[in-house]
Amino acid sequence: MNWRALFKPSTKYSIFALLVVGIIIGAVGFFASQKTLHATSTDEFCMTCHSNHSLKDEVLTSVHGGNKHGIVVECQQCHIAQDSFGYLKKKIIVSKDLWGYMTIKDFNTQKWLDENRAEQAELAAGYFRQIDSSTCQKCHSRIYEDQPETMSKMAQRMHSRNFEKKGEDGYKTCIDCHEGVAHPFPREGKSPKFRAAK
Ligand code: HEC
Ligand code: HEC
Ligand code: HEC
Ligand code: HEC
């Protein structure tokens, strides 16, 4: 077909009608994928591949699953940046895990998780550093600027000192200080520093 044909009326349907159809198909596709994205964000979905891993139980026994407010934080609320661009980007990166799931020997066993926890934690932490723990900050908002009276003096001091260093060396992101807020943090020979699990 000659490109000029695009500007000529189609033999059977007007270009306008074709355009309308195109827009409808595009819109349906867009919403379908939005839906897919959301369906792939539930804890159940995460646990389809991680079904033999203790991850969900760990969350339930941590402060993020067993707190006095009765809030159980979802996997994706911590693990996937919540702004739409970051969300989509992480989703695309995560889709590589399907390959890992099919190829990593004995992946979906507790033994695999136990043996690989340190490395996996490092990978997960790397993502939190990339997004400056934005997911944590979404719930714990304004942790630096506007700290509640109830927060311990030590926490206030640590937080405000760190905030002053923003953009400089030595600035830490939430998870650099708060390790293992949802899972036991793997550290050889030492117990986790700020372990939340009770
Ligand atoms: C298609 C199967 C599959 C699904 C679904 C899945 N995962 Fe995973 N996940 C894997 C595999 C495989 C690995 C190991 C990846 C590697 O080491 O290459 C992994 C590793 C991880 C890691 C540690 C490594 C890293 O890159 O951060 C986290 C965190 C994680 N998954 C969270 C999640 C969350 C949250 C969900 C739900 C939104 C989820 N997973 C859904 C297969 C899956
Ligand atoms: C409150 C936030 C939070 C929630 C909720 C959460 N995670 Fe994590 N997850 C983390 C952090 C932070 C790490 C990085 C290592 C660490 O500090 O424990 C991590 C690490 C991991 C790892 C790497 C192995 C490890 O233990 O470090 C996997 C896999 C993982 N998470 C999967 C999940 C799945 C699946 C869910 C839901 C059942 C979930 N996480 C819920 C914050 C969370
Ligand atoms: C969906 C909201 C949500 C997200 C996301 C979230 N938290 Fe929390 N966090 C909570 C709630 C709710 C509590 C319990 C507060 C309470 O019991 O008073 C809590 C408690 C905590 C505590 C106090 C622990 C203790 O022992 O008292 C720390 C530290 C913390 N979160 C850090 C983090 C970090 C780091 C992240 C990101 C990896 C994160 N949170 C992500 C809601 C969230
Ligand atoms: C430089 C280290 C450091 C960084 C970075 C840091 N914190 Fe903390 N945070 C602390 C210390 C220390 C405490 C007090 C711990 C304790 O009392 O067990 C604390 C306490 C807390 C508490 C409990 C406060 C309370 O009510 O007593 C929450 C929630 C919290 N931090 C969230 C965060 C979040 C979210 C971030 C990222 C925006 C963050 N922290 C970054 C060191 C840090």
CSV table of C-alpha atoms and ligand atoms in Angstrom, one decimal:
chain,number,residue,atom,x,y,z
A,1,MET,CA,0.0,0.0,0.0
A,2,ASN,CA,1.2,3.5,-0.9
A,3,TRP,CA,1.4,5.8,2.1
A,4,ARG,CA,-0.7,8.3,0.3
A,5,ALA,CA,-3.6,5.9,0.5
A,6,LEU,CA,-3.8,6.8,4.2
A,7,PHE,CA,-5.1,10.1,3.3
A,8,LYS,CA,-7.6,8.9,0.7
A,9,PRO,CA,-11.0,7.6,1.6
A,10,SER,CA,-10.9,3.8,2.2
A,11,THR,CA,-12.9,1.9,-0.4
A,12,LYS,CA,-15.3,0.5,2.1
A,13,TYR,CA,-15.1,2.6,5.3
A,14,SER,CA,-14.5,6.2,5.8
A,15,ILE,CA,-11.1,7.0,7.4
A,16,PHE,CA,-13.1,8.7,10.2
A,17,ALA,CA,-14.9,5.4,11.0
A,18,LEU,CA,-11.6,3.5,10.9
A,19,LEU,CA,-10.1,6.0,13.3
A,20,VAL,CA,-13.0,5.7,15.7
A,21,VAL,CA,-12.6,1.9,15.7
A,22,GLY,CA,-8.9,2.3,16.2
A,23,ILE,CA,-9.4,4.6,19.2
A,24,ILE,CA,-11.9,2.1,20.7
A,25,ILE,CA,-9.5,-0.8,20.3
A,26,GLY,CA,-6.7,1.3,21.8
A,27,ALA,CA,-8.9,2.3,24.8
A,28,VAL,CA,-10.0,-1.3,25.4
A,29,GLY,CA,-6.4,-2.4,25.3
A,30,PHE,CA,-5.3,0.3,27.6
A,31,PHE,CA,-7.9,-0.5,30.3
A,32,ALA,CA,-7.3,-4.2,29.9
A,33,SER,CA,-3.7,-3.8,30.6
A,34,GLN,CA,-4.5,-1.5,33.6
A,35,LYS,CA,-6.6,-4.3,34.8
A,36,THR,CA,-3.9,-6.8,34.3
A,37,LEU,CA,-1.5,-4.6,36.2
A,38,HIS,CA,-3.8,-4.4,39.1
A,39,ALA,CA,-4.5,-8.1,39.1
A,40,THR,CA,-0.8,-8.7,39.1
A,41,SER,CA,-0.5,-6.6,42.2
A,42,THR,CA,-2.3,-8.6,44.8
A,43,ASP,CA,-0.5,-10.6,47.5
A,44,GLU,CA,-2.2,-13.7,46.0
A,45,PHE,CA,-0.5,-13.0,42.7
A,46,CYS,CA,2.9,-12.6,44.3
A,47,MET,CA,2.4,-15.8,46.2
A,48,THR,CA,1.6,-17.8,43.1
A,49,CYS,CA,5.3,-18.0,42.4
A,50,HIS,CA,6.5,-17.6,46.0
A,51,SER,CA,3.9,-20.1,47.3
A,52,ASN,CA,6.3,-22.2,49.3
A,53,HIS,CA,8.2,-19.2,50.7
A,54,SER,CA,7.4,-18.0,54.2
A,55,LEU,CA,7.2,-14.4,52.9
A,56,LYS,CA,3.6,-13.7,53.7
A,57,ASP,CA,3.8,-15.3,57.2
A,58,GLU,CA,6.8,-13.1,57.8
A,59,VAL,CA,4.8,-10.0,57.0
A,60,LEU,CA,1.9,-11.2,59.2
A,61,THR,CA,4.2,-11.6,62.2
A,62,SER,CA,6.0,-8.3,61.6
A,63,VAL,CA,4.8,-4.9,62.7
A,64,HIS,CA,3.5,-4.5,59.1
A,65,GLY,CA,1.0,-7.2,59.5
A,66,GLY,CA,0.4,-7.5,63.2
A,67,ASN,CA,0.1,-3.9,64.4
A,68,LYS,CA,-2.5,-2.4,66.7
A,69,HIS,CA,-4.3,-0.7,63.8
A,70,GLY,CA,-5.1,-4.0,62.1
A,71,ILE,CA,-3.3,-2.9,58.9
A,72,VAL,CA,-1.7,-5.6,56.8
A,73,VAL,CA,0.6,-4.0,54.3
A,74,GLU,CA,0.5,-5.6,50.9
A,75,CYS,CA,3.6,-6.8,49.1
A,76,GLN,CA,3.2,-4.3,46.3
A,77,GLN,CA,2.7,-1.3,48.7
A,78,CYS,CA,6.3,-1.7,49.7
A,79,HIS,CA,7.9,-3.4,46.7
A,80,ILE,CA,6.5,-1.4,43.8
A,81,ALA,CA,6.9,2.4,43.4
A,82,GLN,CA,3.3,3.8,43.6
A,83,ASP,CA,3.6,6.6,41.0
A,84,SER,CA,2.3,5.4,37.7
A,85,PHE,CA,5.5,5.6,35.8
A,86,GLY,CA,7.6,3.9,38.5
A,87,TYR,CA,4.8,1.3,38.8
A,88,LEU,CA,4.9,0.4,35.1
A,89,LYS,CA,8.6,0.4,35.0
A,90,LYS,CA,8.9,-2.0,37.9
A,91,LYS,CA,6.2,-4.2,36.4
A,92,ILE,CA,8.2,-4.5,33.2
A,93,ILE,CA,11.4,-5.4,35.1
A,94,VAL,CA,9.5,-7.9,37.2
A,95,SER,CA,8.2,-9.7,34.2
A,96,LYS,CA,11.8,-11.1,33.8
A,97,ASP,CA,11.0,-13.1,37.0
A,98,LEU,CA,8.8,-15.4,35.0
A,99,TRP,CA,12.0,-16.6,33.3
A,100,GLY,CA,13.7,-17.0,36.6
A,101,TYR,CA,10.7,-18.9,37.9
A,102,MET,CA,11.0,-21.4,35.0
A,103,THR,CA,14.8,-21.7,35.0
A,104,ILE,CA,16.0,-21.3,38.6
A,105,LYS,CA,16.3,-24.8,40.1
A,106,ASP,CA,14.1,-25.5,43.1
A,107,PHE,CA,13.2,-21.8,43.2
A,108,ASN,CA,9.8,-22.3,44.9
A,109,THR,CA,11.1,-24.0,47.9
A,110,GLN,CA,11.8,-22.7,51.4
A,111,LYS,CA,15.3,-24.2,51.2
A,112,TRP,CA,16.0,-22.0,48.1
A,113,LEU,CA,14.8,-18.9,49.9
A,114,ASP,CA,16.8,-19.7,53.1
A,115,GLU,CA,20.0,-20.3,51.1
A,116,ASN,CA,19.5,-17.3,48.9
A,117,ARG,CA,18.0,-14.8,51.3
A,118,ALA,CA,21.1,-12.6,51.6
A,119,GLU,CA,21.4,-12.1,47.9
A,120,GLN,CA,17.7,-11.7,47.4
A,121,ALA,CA,17.5,-9.1,50.2
A,122,GLU,CA,20.4,-7.2,48.6
A,123,LEU,CA,18.5,-7.2,45.3
A,124,ALA,CA,15.3,-6.0,47.0
A,125,ALA,CA,17.2,-3.4,49.0
A,126,GLY,CA,18.9,-2.1,45.8
A,127,TYR,CA,15.4,-1.2,44.4
A,128,PHE,CA,14.5,0.6,47.6
A,129,ARG,CA,17.7,2.7,47.3
A,130,GLN,CA,16.8,3.5,43.7
A,131,ILE,CA,13.4,4.9,44.6
A,132,ASP,CA,14.7,6.4,47.9
A,133,SER,CA,12.2,4.1,49.7
A,134,SER,CA,9.4,6.2,48.3
A,135,THR,CA,6.9,3.4,49.1
A,136,CYS,CA,7.8,3.6,52.8
A,137,GLN,CA,7.4,7.3,52.7
A,138,LYS,CA,4.0,7.1,51.1
A,139,CYS,CA,2.7,5.8,54.4
A,140,HIS,CA,5.2,7.2,56.8
A,141,SER,CA,4.8,10.6,55.2
A,142,ARG,CA,6.9,13.6,56.1
A,143,ILE,CA,8.9,11.5,58.5
A,144,TYR,CA,11.7,14.1,58.3
A,145,GLU,CA,9.9,17.4,58.2
A,146,ASP,CA,7.0,16.9,60.4
A,147,GLN,CA,7.6,14.4,63.1
A,148,PRO,CA,5.0,13.5,65.7
A,149,GLU,CA,5.5,14.4,69.3
A,150,THR,CA,5.2,10.7,70.2
A,151,MET,CA,8.3,9.8,68.2
A,152,SER,CA,11.3,9.0,70.4
A,153,LYS,CA,13.9,11.8,70.7
A,154,MET,CA,16.5,9.4,69.3
A,155,ALA,CA,14.4,8.7,66.2
A,156,GLN,CA,13.7,12.4,65.7
A,157,ARG,CA,17.4,13.2,65.9
A,158,MET,CA,18.4,10.4,63.6
A,159,HIS,CA,15.7,11.4,61.1
A,160,SER,CA,16.4,15.1,61.0
A,161,ARG,CA,20.1,14.8,60.9
A,162,ASN,CA,19.8,12.4,58.0
A,163,PHE,CA,17.4,14.7,56.2
A,164,GLU,CA,19.9,17.5,56.3
A,165,LYS,CA,22.3,15.3,54.3
A,166,LYS,CA,19.8,14.8,51.5
A,167,GLY,CA,21.6,14.8,48.1
A,168,GLU,CA,25.0,14.4,49.8
A,169,ASP,CA,27.2,11.4,50.5
A,170,GLY,CA,26.2,9.8,53.7
A,171,TYR,CA,22.5,10.3,53.1
A,172,LYS,CA,20.7,7.1,53.9
A,173,THR,CA,17.4,5.8,52.7
A,174,CYS,CA,14.8,4.4,55.1
A,175,ILE,CA,15.8,0.8,54.6
A,176,ASP,CA,19.5,1.5,55.2
A,177,CYS,CA,18.6,2.0,58.9
A,178,HIS,CA,15.4,0.0,59.1
A,179,GLU,CA,16.4,-3.4,57.9
A,180,GLY,CA,14.0,-6.3,58.1
A,181,VAL,CA,10.8,-4.4,58.7
A,182,ALA,CA,8.8,-7.1,57.1
A,183,HIS,CA,11.1,-10.1,56.8
A,184,PRO,CA,13.9,-11.4,59.0
A,185,PHE,CA,17.0,-9.6,57.8
A,186,PRO,CA,19.8,-12.0,56.9
A,187,ARG,CA,23.0,-11.1,58.6
A,188,GLU,CA,25.7,-13.5,59.5
A,189,GLY,CA,26.2,-13.9,63.2
A,190,LYS,CA,24.3,-10.8,64.1
A,191,SER,CA,20.8,-10.2,65.0
A,192,PRO,CA,19.1,-7.5,62.9
A,193,LYS,CA,19.6,-4.0,64.1
A,194,PHE,CA,16.1,-2.4,64.0
A,195,ARG,CA,14.2,-5.6,63.7
A,196,ALA,CA,10.5,-4.9,63.7
A,197,ALA,CA,9.3,-8.5,63.8
A,198,LYS,CA,8.1,-9.3,67.3
B,1,HEC,C1,6.3,-15.3,37.7
B,1,HEC,C2,6.7,-15.7,39.1
B,1,HEC,C3,6.8,-14.6,40.1
B,1,HEC,C4,5.8,-13.7,40.5
B,1,HEC,C5,4.4,-13.7,40.1
B,1,HEC,C6,6.4,-12.9,41.6
B,1,HEC,N1,7.8,-13.2,41.8
B,1,HEC,FE1,9.1,-12.3,43.0
B,1,HEC,N2,10.6,-13.5,42.3
B,1,HEC,C7,10.4,-14.5,41.4
B,1,HEC,C8,11.8,-15.1,41.1
B,1,HEC,C9,12.1,-16.2,40.1
B,1,HEC,C10,12.7,-14.4,41.9
B,1,HEC,C11,14.2,-14.6,41.9
B,1,HEC,C12,14.8,-13.6,40.9
B,1,HEC,C13,16.3,-13.7,40.6
B,1,HEC,O1,17.0,-13.9,41.6
B,1,HEC,O2,16.6,-13.6,39.5
B,1,HEC,C14,11.9,-13.4,42.6
B,1,HEC,C15,12.5,-12.5,43.5
B,1,HEC,C16,11.8,-11.5,44.2
B,1,HEC,C17,12.4,-10.5,45.1
B,1,HEC,C18,13.8,-10.4,45.5
B,1,HEC,C19,14.7,-10.0,44.3
B,1,HEC,C20,14.4,-8.6,43.7
B,1,HEC,O3,14.7,-8.5,42.5
B,1,HEC,O4,14.0,-7.7,44.4
B,1,HEC,C21,11.3,-9.7,45.6
B,1,HEC,C22,11.4,-8.6,46.5
B,1,HEC,C23,10.1,-10.3,45.0
B,1,HEC,N3,10.4,-11.3,44.2
B,1,HEC,C24,8.9,-9.7,45.2
B,1,HEC,C25,7.7,-10.1,44.5
B,1,HEC,C26,6.4,-9.3,44.7
B,1,HEC,C27,6.2,-8.2,45.6
B,1,HEC,C28,5.6,-9.9,43.8
B,1,HEC,C29,4.1,-9.5,43.5
B,1,HEC,C30,3.9,-8.2,43.0
B,1,HEC,C31,6.3,-11.0,43.2
B,1,HEC,N4,7.6,-11.1,43.6
B,1,HEC,C32,5.7,-11.9,42.2
B,1,HEC,C33,9.3,-14.9,40.8
B,1,HEC,C34,8.0,-14.3,40.9
B,2,HEC,C1,6.7,-3.1,55.0
B,2,HEC,C2,7.2,-3.3,53.7
B,2,HEC,C3,7.3,-4.7,53.0
B,2,HEC,C4,6.2,-5.6,52.8
B,2,HEC,C5,4.8,-5.4,53.2
B,2,HEC,C6,6.8,-6.7,52.1
B,2,HEC,N1,8.1,-6.6,52.0
B,2,HEC,FE1,9.4,-7.9,51.0
B,2,HEC,N2,11.0,-6.7,51.6
B,2,HEC,C7,10.9,-5.5,52.2
B,2,HEC,C8,12.3,-5.0,52.4
B,2,HEC,C9,12.6,-3.6,53.0
B,2,HEC,C10,13.2,-6.0,51.9
B,2,HEC,C11,14.7,-5.9,51.8
B,2,HEC,C12,15.4,-6.7,52.8
B,2,HEC,C13,15.0,-6.4,54.2
B,2,HEC,O1,15.2,-5.3,54.7
B,2,HEC,O2,14.4,-7.3,54.9
B,2,HEC,C14,12.3,-7.1,51.4
B,2,HEC,C15,12.8,-8.2,50.9
B,2,HEC,C16,12.0,-9.2,50.2
B,2,HEC,C17,12.5,-10.4,49.5
B,2,HEC,C18,14.0,-10.8,49.4
B,2,HEC,C19,14.3,-11.8,50.5
B,2,HEC,C20,14.3,-11.2,51.9
B,2,HEC,O3,13.7,-11.8,52.8
B,2,HEC,O4,15.0,-10.2,52.1
B,2,HEC,C21,11.4,-11.0,49.0
B,2,HEC,C22,11.4,-12.2,48.1
B,2,HEC,C23,10.2,-10.2,49.3
B,2,HEC,N3,10.6,-9.2,50.1
B,2,HEC,C24,9.0,-10.6,49.0
B,2,HEC,C25,7.8,-10.0,49.6
B,2,HEC,C26,6.5,-10.6,49.4
B,2,HEC,C27,6.1,-11.7,48.5
B,2,HEC,C28,5.6,-9.8,50.2
B,2,HEC,C29,4.1,-10.0,50.5
B,2,HEC,C30,3.7,-11.2,51.0
B,2,HEC,C31,6.5,-8.8,50.8
B,2,HEC,N4,7.8,-9.0,50.4
B,2,HEC,C32,6.0,-7.8,51.7
B,2,HEC,C33,9.8,-4.8,52.5
B,2,HEC,C34,8.5,-5.4,52.5
B,3,HEC,C1,0.7,0.7,53.7
B,3,HEC,C2,1.4,1.6,54.7
B,3,HEC,C3,2.8,1.2,55.1
B,3,HEC,C4,3.9,1.1,54.3
B,3,HEC,C5,4.0,1.0,52.8
B,3,HEC,C6,5.1,0.9,55.2
B,3,HEC,N1,4.7,1.0,56.5
B,3,HEC,FE1,5.9,1.0,58.1
B,3,HEC,N2,4.2,1.0,59.3
B,3,HEC,C7,2.9,1.0,58.9
B,3,HEC,C8,2.0,0.8,60.0
B,3,HEC,C9,0.5,0.8,60.0
B,3,HEC,C10,2.9,0.6,61.1
B,3,HEC,C11,2.5,0.2,62.6
B,3,HEC,C12,2.4,1.5,63.3
B,3,HEC,C13,2.0,1.3,64.7
B,3,HEC,O1,1.9,0.1,65.2
B,3,HEC,O2,1.8,2.3,65.4
B,3,HEC,C14,4.3,0.7,60.7
B,3,HEC,C15,5.4,0.6,61.5
B,3,HEC,C16,6.7,0.9,61.1
B,3,HEC,C17,7.8,1.1,61.9
B,3,HEC,C18,7.8,1.1,63.4
B,3,HEC,C19,8.4,-0.3,63.9
B,3,HEC,C20,8.2,-0.6,65.3
B,3,HEC,O3,8.7,-1.6,65.7
B,3,HEC,O4,7.5,0.2,66.0
B,3,HEC,C21,8.9,1.3,61.1
B,3,HEC,C22,10.4,1.5,61.5
B,3,HEC,C23,8.5,1.3,59.7
B,3,HEC,N3,7.1,1.0,59.8
B,3,HEC,C24,9.2,1.4,58.6
B,3,HEC,C25,8.8,1.2,57.3
B,3,HEC,C26,9.7,1.1,56.2
B,3,HEC,C27,11.2,1.2,56.2
B,3,HEC,C28,8.9,0.9,55.1
B,3,HEC,C29,9.3,0.6,53.7
B,3,HEC,C30,10.1,-0.6,53.5
B,3,HEC,C31,7.5,0.9,55.6
B,3,HEC,N4,7.5,1.1,56.9
B,3,HEC,C32,6.4,0.8,54.7
B,3,HEC,C33,2.5,1.3,57.6
B,3,HEC,C34,3.3,1.2,56.5
B,4,HEC,C1,20.0,7.3,59.9
B,4,HEC,C2,19.1,6.2,60.2
B,4,HEC,C3,17.6,6.3,60.0
B,4,HEC,C4,17.0,6.6,58.8
B,4,HEC,C5,17.7,7.0,57.4
B,4,HEC,C6,15.6,6.5,59.0
B,4,HEC,N1,15.4,6.2,60.3
B,4,HEC,FE1,13.6,5.8,61.1
B,4,HEC,N2,14.4,5.5,62.9
B,4,HEC,C7,15.8,5.5,63.2
B,4,HEC,C8,16.0,5.3,64.6
B,4,HEC,C9,17.4,5.2,65.3
B,4,HEC,C10,14.8,5.1,65.2
B,4,HEC,C11,14.4,4.8,66.6
B,4,HEC,C12,14.5,3.3,66.7
B,4,HEC,C13,14.0,2.8,67.9
B,4,HEC,O1,13.4,3.5,68.8
B,4,HEC,O2,14.0,1.5,68.0
B,4,HEC,C14,13.8,5.3,64.1
B,4,HEC,C15,12.4,5.2,64.3
B,4,HEC,C16,11.5,5.2,63.2
B,4,HEC,C17,10.1,4.9,63.4
B,4,HEC,C18,9.3,4.6,64.7
B,4,HEC,C19,9.1,6.0,65.3
B,4,HEC,C20,8.3,6.0,66.5
B,4,HEC,O3,7.2,6.3,66.5
B,4,HEC,O4,8.9,5.7,67.6
B,4,HEC,C21,9.5,4.9,62.1
B,4,HEC,C22,8.0,4.7,61.8
B,4,HEC,C23,10.6,5.2,61.2
B,4,HEC,N3,11.7,5.4,61.9
B,4,HEC,C24,10.4,5.3,59.9
B,4,HEC,C25,11.4,5.8,59.0
B,4,HEC,C26,11.2,6.0,57.6
B,4,HEC,C27,9.9,5.8,56.8
B,4,HEC,C28,12.4,6.4,57.1
B,4,HEC,C29,12.6,6.9,55.7
B,4,HEC,C30,11.9,8.1,55.3
B,4,HEC,C31,13.3,6.4,58.1
B,4,HEC,N4,12.7,6.0,59.3
B,4,HEC,C32,14.7,6.7,58.0
B,4,HEC,C33,16.8,5.7,62.2
B,4,HEC,C34,16.6,6.1,60.9
